[in-house]
CSV table of C-alpha atoms and ligand atoms in Angstrom, one decimal:
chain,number,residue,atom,x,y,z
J,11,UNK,CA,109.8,110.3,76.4
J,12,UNK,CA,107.8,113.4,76.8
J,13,UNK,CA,106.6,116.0,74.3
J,14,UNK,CA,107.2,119.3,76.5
J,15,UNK,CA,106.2,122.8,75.3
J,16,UNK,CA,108.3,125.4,77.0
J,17,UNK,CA,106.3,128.7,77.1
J,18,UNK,CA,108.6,131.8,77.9
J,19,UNK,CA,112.2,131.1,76.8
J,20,UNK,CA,114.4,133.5,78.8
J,21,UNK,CA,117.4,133.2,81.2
J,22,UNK,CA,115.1,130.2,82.9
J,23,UNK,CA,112.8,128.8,79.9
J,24,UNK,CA,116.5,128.4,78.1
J,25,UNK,CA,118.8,126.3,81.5
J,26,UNK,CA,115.3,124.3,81.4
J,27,UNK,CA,115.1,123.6,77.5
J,28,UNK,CA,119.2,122.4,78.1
J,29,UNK,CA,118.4,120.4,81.3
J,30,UNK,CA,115.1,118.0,79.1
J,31,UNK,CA,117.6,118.0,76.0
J,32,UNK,CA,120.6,116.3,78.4
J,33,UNK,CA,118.4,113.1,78.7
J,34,UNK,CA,118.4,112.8,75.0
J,35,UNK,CA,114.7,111.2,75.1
J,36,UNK,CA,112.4,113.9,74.9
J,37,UNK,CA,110.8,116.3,72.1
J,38,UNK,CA,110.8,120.2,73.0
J,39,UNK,CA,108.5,122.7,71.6
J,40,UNK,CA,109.4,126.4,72.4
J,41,UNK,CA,106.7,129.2,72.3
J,42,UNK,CA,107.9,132.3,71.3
J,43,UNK,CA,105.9,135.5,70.8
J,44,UNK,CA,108.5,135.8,67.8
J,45,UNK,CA,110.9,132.8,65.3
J,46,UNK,CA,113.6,132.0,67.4
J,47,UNK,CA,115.6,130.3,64.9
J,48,UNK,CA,118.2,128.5,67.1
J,49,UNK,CA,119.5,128.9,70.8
J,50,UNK,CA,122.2,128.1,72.8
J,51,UNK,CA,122.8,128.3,76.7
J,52,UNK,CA,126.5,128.0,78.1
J,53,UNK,CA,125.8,126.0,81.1
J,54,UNK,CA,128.1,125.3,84.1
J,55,UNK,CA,128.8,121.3,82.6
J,56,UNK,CA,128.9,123.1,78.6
J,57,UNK,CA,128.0,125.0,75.6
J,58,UNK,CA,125.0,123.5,75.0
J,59,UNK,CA,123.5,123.7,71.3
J,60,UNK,CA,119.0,122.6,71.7
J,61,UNK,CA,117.6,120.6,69.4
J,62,UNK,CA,113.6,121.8,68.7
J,63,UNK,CA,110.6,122.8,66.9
J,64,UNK,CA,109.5,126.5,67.3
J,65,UNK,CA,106.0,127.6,67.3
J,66,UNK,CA,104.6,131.3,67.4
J,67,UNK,CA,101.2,131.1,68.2
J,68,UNK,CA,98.9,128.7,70.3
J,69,UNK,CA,96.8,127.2,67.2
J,70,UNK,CA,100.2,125.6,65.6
J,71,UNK,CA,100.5,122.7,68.0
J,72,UNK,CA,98.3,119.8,68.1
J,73,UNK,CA,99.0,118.1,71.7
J,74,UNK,CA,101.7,117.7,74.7
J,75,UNK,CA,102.3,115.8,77.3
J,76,UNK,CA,103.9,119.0,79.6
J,77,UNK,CA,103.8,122.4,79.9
J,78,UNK,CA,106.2,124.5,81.3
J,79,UNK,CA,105.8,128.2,81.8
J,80,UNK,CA,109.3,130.2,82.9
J,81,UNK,CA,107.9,133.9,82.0
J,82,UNK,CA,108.2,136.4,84.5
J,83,UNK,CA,105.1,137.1,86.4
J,84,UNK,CA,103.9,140.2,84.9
J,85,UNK,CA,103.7,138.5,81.3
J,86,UNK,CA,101.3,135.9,83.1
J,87,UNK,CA,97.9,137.2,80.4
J,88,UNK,CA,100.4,136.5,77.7
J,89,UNK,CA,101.3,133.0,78.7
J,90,UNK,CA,98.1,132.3,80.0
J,91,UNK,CA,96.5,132.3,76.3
J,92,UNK,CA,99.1,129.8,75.4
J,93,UNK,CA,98.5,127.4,78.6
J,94,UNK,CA,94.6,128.0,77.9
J,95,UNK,CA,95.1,126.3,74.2
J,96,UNK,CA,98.0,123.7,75.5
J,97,UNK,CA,96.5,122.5,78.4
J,98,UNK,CA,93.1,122.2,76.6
J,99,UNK,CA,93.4,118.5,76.2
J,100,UNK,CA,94.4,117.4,80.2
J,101,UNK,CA,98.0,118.1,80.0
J,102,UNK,CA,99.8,119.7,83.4
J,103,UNK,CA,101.5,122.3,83.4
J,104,UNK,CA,104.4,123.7,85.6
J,105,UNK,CA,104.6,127.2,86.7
J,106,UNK,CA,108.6,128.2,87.2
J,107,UNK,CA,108.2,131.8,88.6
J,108,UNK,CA,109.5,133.5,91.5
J,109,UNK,CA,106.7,134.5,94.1
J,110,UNK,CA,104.2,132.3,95.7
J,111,UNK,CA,100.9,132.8,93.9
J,112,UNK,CA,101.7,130.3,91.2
J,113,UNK,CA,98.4,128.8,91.2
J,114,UNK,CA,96.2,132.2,91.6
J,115,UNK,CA,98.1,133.5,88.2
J,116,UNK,CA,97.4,130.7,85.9
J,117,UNK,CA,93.8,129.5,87.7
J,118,UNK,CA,91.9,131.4,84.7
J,119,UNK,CA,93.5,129.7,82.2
J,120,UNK,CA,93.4,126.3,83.5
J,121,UNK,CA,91.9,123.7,86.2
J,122,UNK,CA,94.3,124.6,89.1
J,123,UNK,CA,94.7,120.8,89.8
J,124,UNK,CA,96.7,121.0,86.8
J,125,UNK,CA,99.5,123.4,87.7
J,126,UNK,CA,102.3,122.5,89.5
J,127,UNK,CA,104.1,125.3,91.1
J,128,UNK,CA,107.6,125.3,91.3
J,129,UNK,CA,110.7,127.2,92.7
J,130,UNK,CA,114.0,127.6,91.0
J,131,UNK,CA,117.8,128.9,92.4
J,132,UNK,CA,119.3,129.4,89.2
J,133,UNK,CA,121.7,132.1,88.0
J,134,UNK,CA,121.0,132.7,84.8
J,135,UNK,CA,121.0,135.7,82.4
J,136,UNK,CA,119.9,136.3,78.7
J,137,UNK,CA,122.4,137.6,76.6
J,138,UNK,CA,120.6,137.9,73.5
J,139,UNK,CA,117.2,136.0,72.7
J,140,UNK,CA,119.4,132.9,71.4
J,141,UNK,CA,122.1,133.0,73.7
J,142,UNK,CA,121.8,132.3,77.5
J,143,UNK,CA,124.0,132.0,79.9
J,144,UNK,CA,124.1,129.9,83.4
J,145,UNK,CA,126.1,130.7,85.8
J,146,UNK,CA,126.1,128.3,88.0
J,147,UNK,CA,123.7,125.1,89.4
J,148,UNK,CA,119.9,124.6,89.2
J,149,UNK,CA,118.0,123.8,92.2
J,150,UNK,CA,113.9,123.0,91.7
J,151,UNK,CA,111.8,122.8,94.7
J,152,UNK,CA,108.3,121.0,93.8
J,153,UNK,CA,105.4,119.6,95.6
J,154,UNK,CA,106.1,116.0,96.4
J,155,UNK,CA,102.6,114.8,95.5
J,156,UNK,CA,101.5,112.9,92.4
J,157,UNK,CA,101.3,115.5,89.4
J,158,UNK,CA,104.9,117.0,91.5
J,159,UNK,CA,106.8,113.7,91.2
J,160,UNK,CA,105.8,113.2,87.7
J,161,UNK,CA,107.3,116.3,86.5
J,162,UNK,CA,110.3,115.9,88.8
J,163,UNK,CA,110.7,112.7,86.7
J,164,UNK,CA,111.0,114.3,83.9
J,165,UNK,CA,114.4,115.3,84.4
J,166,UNK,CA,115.8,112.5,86.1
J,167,UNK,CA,120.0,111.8,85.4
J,168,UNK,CA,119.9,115.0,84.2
J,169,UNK,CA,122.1,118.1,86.1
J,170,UNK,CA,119.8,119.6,87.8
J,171,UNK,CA,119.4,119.0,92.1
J,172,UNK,CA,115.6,118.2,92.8
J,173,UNK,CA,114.3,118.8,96.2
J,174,UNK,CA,110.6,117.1,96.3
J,175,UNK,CA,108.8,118.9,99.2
J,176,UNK,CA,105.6,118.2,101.1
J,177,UNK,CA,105.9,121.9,102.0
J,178,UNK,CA,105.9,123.8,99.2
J,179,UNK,CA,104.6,126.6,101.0
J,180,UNK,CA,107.4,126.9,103.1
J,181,UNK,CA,110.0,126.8,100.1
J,182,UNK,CA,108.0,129.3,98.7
J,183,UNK,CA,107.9,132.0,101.4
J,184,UNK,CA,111.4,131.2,102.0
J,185,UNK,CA,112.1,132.0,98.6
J,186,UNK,CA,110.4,135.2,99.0
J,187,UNK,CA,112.2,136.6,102.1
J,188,UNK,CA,115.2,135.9,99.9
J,189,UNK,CA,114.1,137.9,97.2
J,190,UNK,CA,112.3,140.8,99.4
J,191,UNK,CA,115.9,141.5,100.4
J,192,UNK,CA,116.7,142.1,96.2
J,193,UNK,CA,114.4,144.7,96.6
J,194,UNK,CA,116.5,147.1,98.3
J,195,UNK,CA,119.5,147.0,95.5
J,196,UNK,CA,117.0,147.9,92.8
J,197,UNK,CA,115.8,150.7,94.7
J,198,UNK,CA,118.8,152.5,95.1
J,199,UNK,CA,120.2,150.8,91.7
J,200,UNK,CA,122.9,149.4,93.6
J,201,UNK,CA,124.3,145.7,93.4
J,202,UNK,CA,124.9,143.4,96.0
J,203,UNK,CA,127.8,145.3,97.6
J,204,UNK,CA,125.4,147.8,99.1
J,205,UNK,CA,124.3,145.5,101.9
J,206,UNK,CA,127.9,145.8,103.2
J,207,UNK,CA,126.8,149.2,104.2
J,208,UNK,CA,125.7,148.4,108.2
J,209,UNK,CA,122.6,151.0,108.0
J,210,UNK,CA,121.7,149.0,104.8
J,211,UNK,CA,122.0,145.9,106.8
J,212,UNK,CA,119.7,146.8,109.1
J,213,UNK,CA,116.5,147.5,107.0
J,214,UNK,CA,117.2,144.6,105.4
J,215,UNK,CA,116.8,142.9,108.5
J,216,UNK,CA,113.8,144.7,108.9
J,217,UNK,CA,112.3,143.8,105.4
J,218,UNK,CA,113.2,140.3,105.7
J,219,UNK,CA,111.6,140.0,109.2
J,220,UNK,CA,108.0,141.5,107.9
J,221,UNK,CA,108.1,138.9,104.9
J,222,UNK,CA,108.5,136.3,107.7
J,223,UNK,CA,106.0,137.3,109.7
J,224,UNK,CA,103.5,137.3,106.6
J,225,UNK,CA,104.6,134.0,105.5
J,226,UNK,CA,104.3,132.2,109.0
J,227,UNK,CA,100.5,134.0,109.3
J,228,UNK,CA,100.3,132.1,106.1
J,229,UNK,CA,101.1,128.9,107.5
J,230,UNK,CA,104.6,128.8,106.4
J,231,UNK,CA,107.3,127.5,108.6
J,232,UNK,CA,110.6,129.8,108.8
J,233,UNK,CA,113.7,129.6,110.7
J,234,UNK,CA,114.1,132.6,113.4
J,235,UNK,CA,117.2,133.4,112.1
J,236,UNK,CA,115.9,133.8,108.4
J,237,UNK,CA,116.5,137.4,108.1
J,238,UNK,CA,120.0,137.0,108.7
J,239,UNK,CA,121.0,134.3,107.0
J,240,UNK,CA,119.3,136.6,103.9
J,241,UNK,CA,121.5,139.2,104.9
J,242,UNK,CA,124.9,136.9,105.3
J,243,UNK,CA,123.5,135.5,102.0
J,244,UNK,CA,123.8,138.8,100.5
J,245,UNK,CA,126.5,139.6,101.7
J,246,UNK,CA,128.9,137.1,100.5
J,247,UNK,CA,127.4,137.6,96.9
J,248,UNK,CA,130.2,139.4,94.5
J,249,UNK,CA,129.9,143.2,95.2
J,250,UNK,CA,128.7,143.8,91.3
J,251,UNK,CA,126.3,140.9,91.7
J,252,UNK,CA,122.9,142.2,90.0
J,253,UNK,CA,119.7,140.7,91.3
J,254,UNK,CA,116.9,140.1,88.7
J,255,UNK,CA,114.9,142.9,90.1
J,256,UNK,CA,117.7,145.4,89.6
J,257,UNK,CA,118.5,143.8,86.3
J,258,UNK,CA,115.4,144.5,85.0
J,259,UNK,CA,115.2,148.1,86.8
J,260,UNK,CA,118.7,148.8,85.1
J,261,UNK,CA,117.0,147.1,81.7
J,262,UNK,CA,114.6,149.5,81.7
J,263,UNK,CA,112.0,146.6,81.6
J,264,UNK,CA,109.0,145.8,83.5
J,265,UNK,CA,109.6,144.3,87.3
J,266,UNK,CA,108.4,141.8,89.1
J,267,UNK,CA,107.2,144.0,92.2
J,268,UNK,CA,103.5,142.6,92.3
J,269,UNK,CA,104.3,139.2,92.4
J,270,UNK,CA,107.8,139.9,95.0
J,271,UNK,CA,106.7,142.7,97.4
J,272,UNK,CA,102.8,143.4,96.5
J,273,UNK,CA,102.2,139.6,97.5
J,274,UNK,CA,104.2,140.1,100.8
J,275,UNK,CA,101.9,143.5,101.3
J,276,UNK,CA,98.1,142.1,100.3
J,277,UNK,CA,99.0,139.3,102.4
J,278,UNK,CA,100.0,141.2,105.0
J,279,UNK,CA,96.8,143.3,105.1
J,280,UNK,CA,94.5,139.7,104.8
J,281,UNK,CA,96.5,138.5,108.1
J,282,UNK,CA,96.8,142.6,109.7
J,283,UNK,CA,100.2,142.1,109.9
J,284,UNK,CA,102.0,145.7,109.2
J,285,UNK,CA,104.2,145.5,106.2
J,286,UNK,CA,105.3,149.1,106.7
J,287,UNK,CA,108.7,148.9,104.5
J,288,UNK,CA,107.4,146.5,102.0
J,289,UNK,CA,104.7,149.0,101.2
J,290,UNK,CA,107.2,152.3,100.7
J,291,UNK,CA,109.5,150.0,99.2
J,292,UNK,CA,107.0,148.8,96.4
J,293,UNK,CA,105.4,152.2,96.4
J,294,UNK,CA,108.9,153.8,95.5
J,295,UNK,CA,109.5,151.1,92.9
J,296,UNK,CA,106.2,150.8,91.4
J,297,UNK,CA,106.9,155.3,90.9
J,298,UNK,CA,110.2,154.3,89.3
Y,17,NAP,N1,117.0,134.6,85.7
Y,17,NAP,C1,117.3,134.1,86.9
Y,17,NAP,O1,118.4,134.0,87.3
Y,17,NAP,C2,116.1,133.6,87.7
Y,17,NAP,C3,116.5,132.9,88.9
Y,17,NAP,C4,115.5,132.4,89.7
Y,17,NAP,C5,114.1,132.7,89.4
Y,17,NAP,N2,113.8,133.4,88.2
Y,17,NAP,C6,112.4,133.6,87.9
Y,17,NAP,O2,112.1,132.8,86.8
Y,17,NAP,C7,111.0,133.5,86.0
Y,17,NAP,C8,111.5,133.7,84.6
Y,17,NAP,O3,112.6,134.6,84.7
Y,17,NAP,P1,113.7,134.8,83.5
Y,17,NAP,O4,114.9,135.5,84.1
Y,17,NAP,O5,113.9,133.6,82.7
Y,17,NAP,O6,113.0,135.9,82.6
Y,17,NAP,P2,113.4,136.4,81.1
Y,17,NAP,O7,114.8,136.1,80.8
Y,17,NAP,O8,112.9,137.8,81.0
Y,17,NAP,O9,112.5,135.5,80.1
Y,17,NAP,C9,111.1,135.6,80.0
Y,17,NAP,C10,110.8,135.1,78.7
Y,17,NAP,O10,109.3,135.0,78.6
Y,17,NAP,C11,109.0,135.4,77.3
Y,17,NAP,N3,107.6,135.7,77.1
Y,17,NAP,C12,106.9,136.7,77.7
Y,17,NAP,N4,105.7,136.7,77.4
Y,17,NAP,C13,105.5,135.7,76.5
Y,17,NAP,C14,104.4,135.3,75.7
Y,17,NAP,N5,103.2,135.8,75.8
Y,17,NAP,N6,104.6,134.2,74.9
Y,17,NAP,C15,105.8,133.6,74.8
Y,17,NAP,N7,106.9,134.0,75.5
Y,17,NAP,C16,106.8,135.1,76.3
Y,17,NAP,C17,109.9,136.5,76.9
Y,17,NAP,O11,110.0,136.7,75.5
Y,17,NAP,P3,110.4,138.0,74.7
Y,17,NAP,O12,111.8,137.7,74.3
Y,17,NAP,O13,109.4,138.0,73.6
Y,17,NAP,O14,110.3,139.1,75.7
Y,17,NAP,C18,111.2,136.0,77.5
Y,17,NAP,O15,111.9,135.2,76.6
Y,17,NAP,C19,110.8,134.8,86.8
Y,17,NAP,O16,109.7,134.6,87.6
Y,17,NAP,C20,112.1,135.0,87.6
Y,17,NAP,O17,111.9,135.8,88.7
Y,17,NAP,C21,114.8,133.9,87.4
């Protein structure tokens, strides 16, 4: 049994909280910038009601075993002040965030051989602060060293498919050249049946291809035919499937363009590889 503090209970914090609570044998805290007095996430297996103690600020909890942090990137500050007091004692925490600077967010708040970066495919949408819904599997990819096992162990028997990695990296870029593609639908505000379009499906090509090309000058290892299994990827989504960027575009929230297409473009300059599209495309969106 673990005492785990979820920080940033959204679409993922929520599938996360329902995934601990499954193995009946650990004790959840969830940090909230507000009293979330109860939550529920209807998940592929069930309606599934969580059992926890809710905290609002930093000072009202005394010591954990885990952290977990599932905000979106740009509320990374926010977060940080609660991983700074959480972590305080020694405990690790786990970074669930799209990009692939897990560690460079969260190394002022804590020692970095405490975080444990980690990727998540996860459809998942909030549909009001207490109510989540998943809409289909979970898939984590983690770091098969020491500290990565450990947390991977965490949810053993329950639902979710783990893939322990010795390449993180790799998962990580891969994830990215997935999501560089997501860009495109939030910039013309149009869901996944746009990449139909065959003009559309050529810059995607394109964007995919310089994300590649950073992530390999990186050290990550890519399939050739990455950018098209992206776009065949995209393709076969439902034509009103909304990707998270888009979602928040259409939200009217903040978006995740620093940590999705700015890390694809200050890599890029660091390795003087040209990131042409990237750079217009988070230029454009950054405007927006
Ligand atoms: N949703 C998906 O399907 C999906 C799939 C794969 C990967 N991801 C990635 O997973 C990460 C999380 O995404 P998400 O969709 O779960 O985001 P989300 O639904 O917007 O949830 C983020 C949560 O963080 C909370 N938060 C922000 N700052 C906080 C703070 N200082 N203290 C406490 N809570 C704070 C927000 O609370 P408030 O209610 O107060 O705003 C919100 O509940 C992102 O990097 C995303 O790209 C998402």
């Amino acid at each position: 049994m673990a005492r785990i503090a979820i920080v940033g209970v959204g679409a993922i914090g929520a599938v996360i909280a329902a995934l601990l609570q499954s193995i009946e044998q650990h004790e959840l805290l969830l940090c909230t910038r507000r009293p979330l007095p109860h939550l529920n996430v209807e998940t592929p297996e069930g309606n599934v009601h969580i059992n926890y103690t809710n905290i609002t600020a930093p000072s009202q909890v005394e010591s954990v075993d885990w952290v977990i942090v599932a905000t979106k990137t740009y509320d990374a500050p926010g977060a940080g002040a609660w991983v700074e007091h959480l972590c305080k004692q020694g405990a690790p925490v786990a970074v669930i965030q799209n990009g692939v600077e897990h560690r460079e967010r969260f190394a002022p708040y804590v020692s970095v051989e405490q975080i444990v970066p980690v990727i998540i495919d996860c459809p998942a949408e909030r549909r009001a602060p207490e109510s989540v819904h998943q809409r289909g599997p979970a898939e984590l990819f983690i770091q098969s060293d020491v500290l990565g096992r450990s947390f991977a162990a965490l949810f053993h028997s329950s639902a979710v498919q783990i893939t322990l990695t010795a390449d993180f990296l790799s998962a990580a870029w891969r994830k990215l050249c997935i999501n560089s593609a997501g860009s495109i639908s939030a910039l013309l505000g149009k869901p996944a049946g746009v990449f139909q379009n065959e003009a559309i499906g050529r810059a995607t090509l394109d964007v995919v291809r310089e994300c590649a090309a950073v992530g390999r000058a990186m050290g990550a290892i890519l399939d050739e035919d990455l950018p098209q299994k992206v776009l065949a990827q995209y393709r076969n989504y439902p034509a009103d499937s909304v990707n998270s960027l888009l979602a928040d575009r259409l939200a009217g929230r903040p978006m995740e363009t620093d940590a999705r297409i700015g890390a694809i473009v200050r890599f890029g300059q660091q390795h003087n590889i040209a990131t042409p599209l990237n750079g217009l495309l988070l230029s454009l969106l950054e405007a927006i």
